[in-house]
C-alpha positions as a LaTeX table, in Angstrom:
\begin{tabular}{lrrr}
\hline
Residue & $x$ (\AA) & $y$ (\AA) & $z$ (\AA) \\
\hline
Unk1 & $-51.48$ & 22.96 & 45.28 \\
Unk2 & $-50.15$ & 25.92 & 44.00 \\
Unk3 & $-51.11$ & 28.48 & 46.36 \\
Unk4 & $-49.11$ & 26.53 & 49.34 \\
Unk5 & $-45.55$ & 27.46 & 46.48 \\
Unk6 & $-46.70$ & 30.91 & 45.65 \\
Unk7 & $-47.63$ & 31.54 & 49.82 \\
Unk8 & $-45.94$ & 28.96 & 52.31 \\
Unk9 & $-43.07$ & 28.77 & 49.98 \\
Unk10 & $-42.60$ & 31.83 & 47.63 \\
Unk11 & $-41.58$ & 29.91 & 45.48 \\
Unk12 & $-43.09$ & 30.98 & 42.68 \\
Unk13 & $-43.25$ & 34.00 & 40.23 \\
Unk14 & $-45.66$ & 36.00 & 39.60 \\
Unk15 & $-45.24$ & 34.37 & 35.53 \\
Unk16 & $-46.13$ & 30.97 & 36.91 \\
Unk17 & $-49.29$ & 32.58 & 38.88 \\
Unk18 & $-50.50$ & 33.38 & 36.59 \\
Unk19 & $-50.35$ & 30.84 & 34.43 \\
Unk20 & $-51.40$ & 27.94 & 36.79 \\
Unk21 & $-54.62$ & 30.42 & 37.86 \\
Unk22 & $-55.29$ & 31.15 & 33.54 \\
Unk23 & $-54.83$ & 27.05 & 32.61 \\
Unk24 & $-57.51$ & 26.28 & 35.92 \\
Unk25 & $-60.19$ & 29.04 & 34.87 \\
Unk26 & $-60.44$ & 26.85 & 31.49 \\
Unk27 & $-63.24$ & 24.14 & 31.41 \\
Unk28 & $-62.14$ & 20.53 & 31.48 \\
Unk29 & $-59.00$ & 21.53 & 34.17 \\
Unk30 & $-59.11$ & 20.25 & 37.26 \\
Unk31 & $-55.75$ & 21.52 & 38.65 \\
Unk32 & $-52.16$ & 22.95 & 37.25 \\
Unk33 & $-49.07$ & 23.02 & 39.76 \\
Unk34 & $-45.64$ & 24.70 & 39.72 \\
Unk35 & $-42.95$ & 21.71 & 39.31 \\
Unk36 & $-39.90$ & 22.14 & 39.51 \\
Unk37 & $-36.81$ & 22.98 & 41.34 \\
Unk38 & $-39.13$ & 27.41 & 41.82 \\
Unk39 & $-38.67$ & 29.77 & 40.51 \\
Unk40 & $-40.26$ & 28.61 & 36.77 \\
Unk41 & $-39.91$ & 26.78 & 35.23 \\
Unk42 & $-42.50$ & 24.17 & 34.32 \\
Unk43 & $-46.20$ & 24.10 & 35.20 \\
Unk44 & $-48.41$ & 20.54 & 35.75 \\
Unk45 & $-51.31$ & 20.46 & 34.25 \\
Unk46 & $-53.98$ & 18.02 & 35.24 \\
Unk47 & $-56.61$ & 17.52 & 32.83 \\
Unk48 & $-60.00$ & 15.81 & 31.07 \\
Unk49 & $-59.06$ & 14.30 & 27.57 \\
Unk50 & $-61.83$ & 16.62 & 26.10 \\
Unk51 & $-60.37$ & 20.33 & 27.44 \\
Unk52 & $-59.30$ & 22.81 & 25.40 \\
Unk53 & $-55.95$ & 23.51 & 25.63 \\
Unk54 & $-55.10$ & 25.83 & 23.11 \\
Unk55 & $-51.56$ & 26.81 & 23.80 \\
Unk56 & $-50.28$ & 25.36 & 25.06 \\
Unk57 & $-47.62$ & 23.36 & 23.78 \\
Unk58 & $-49.13$ & 19.66 & 24.87 \\
Unk59 & $-46.55$ & 16.38 & 24.43 \\
Unk60 & $-48.43$ & 12.69 & 24.26 \\
Unk61 & $-46.62$ & 10.77 & 26.55 \\
Unk62 & $-47.90$ & 7.34 & 27.77 \\
Unk63 & $-51.71$ & 8.01 & 27.82 \\
Unk64 & $-50.16$ & 11.48 & 29.05 \\
Unk65 & $-50.07$ & 14.69 & 29.01 \\
Unk66 & $-47.31$ & 17.00 & 29.35 \\
Unk67 & $-48.48$ & 20.26 & 28.66 \\
Unk68 & $-45.11$ & 23.10 & 27.95 \\
\hline
\end{tabular}
């Protein structure tokens, strides 16, 4: 989970933590975490197809969604 990246490995940033917190507060979002090399970058969000992700850039990739 994202908390491990933030607390155990200290590879997250305040901006990434805020983005993850915002994402997981949305109805229909099951979880979110930073991905990549750490210290910023991308967030992967696992959400129900009906989740309202207005304000996030969503791109469909082979029946999955990639959020940037």
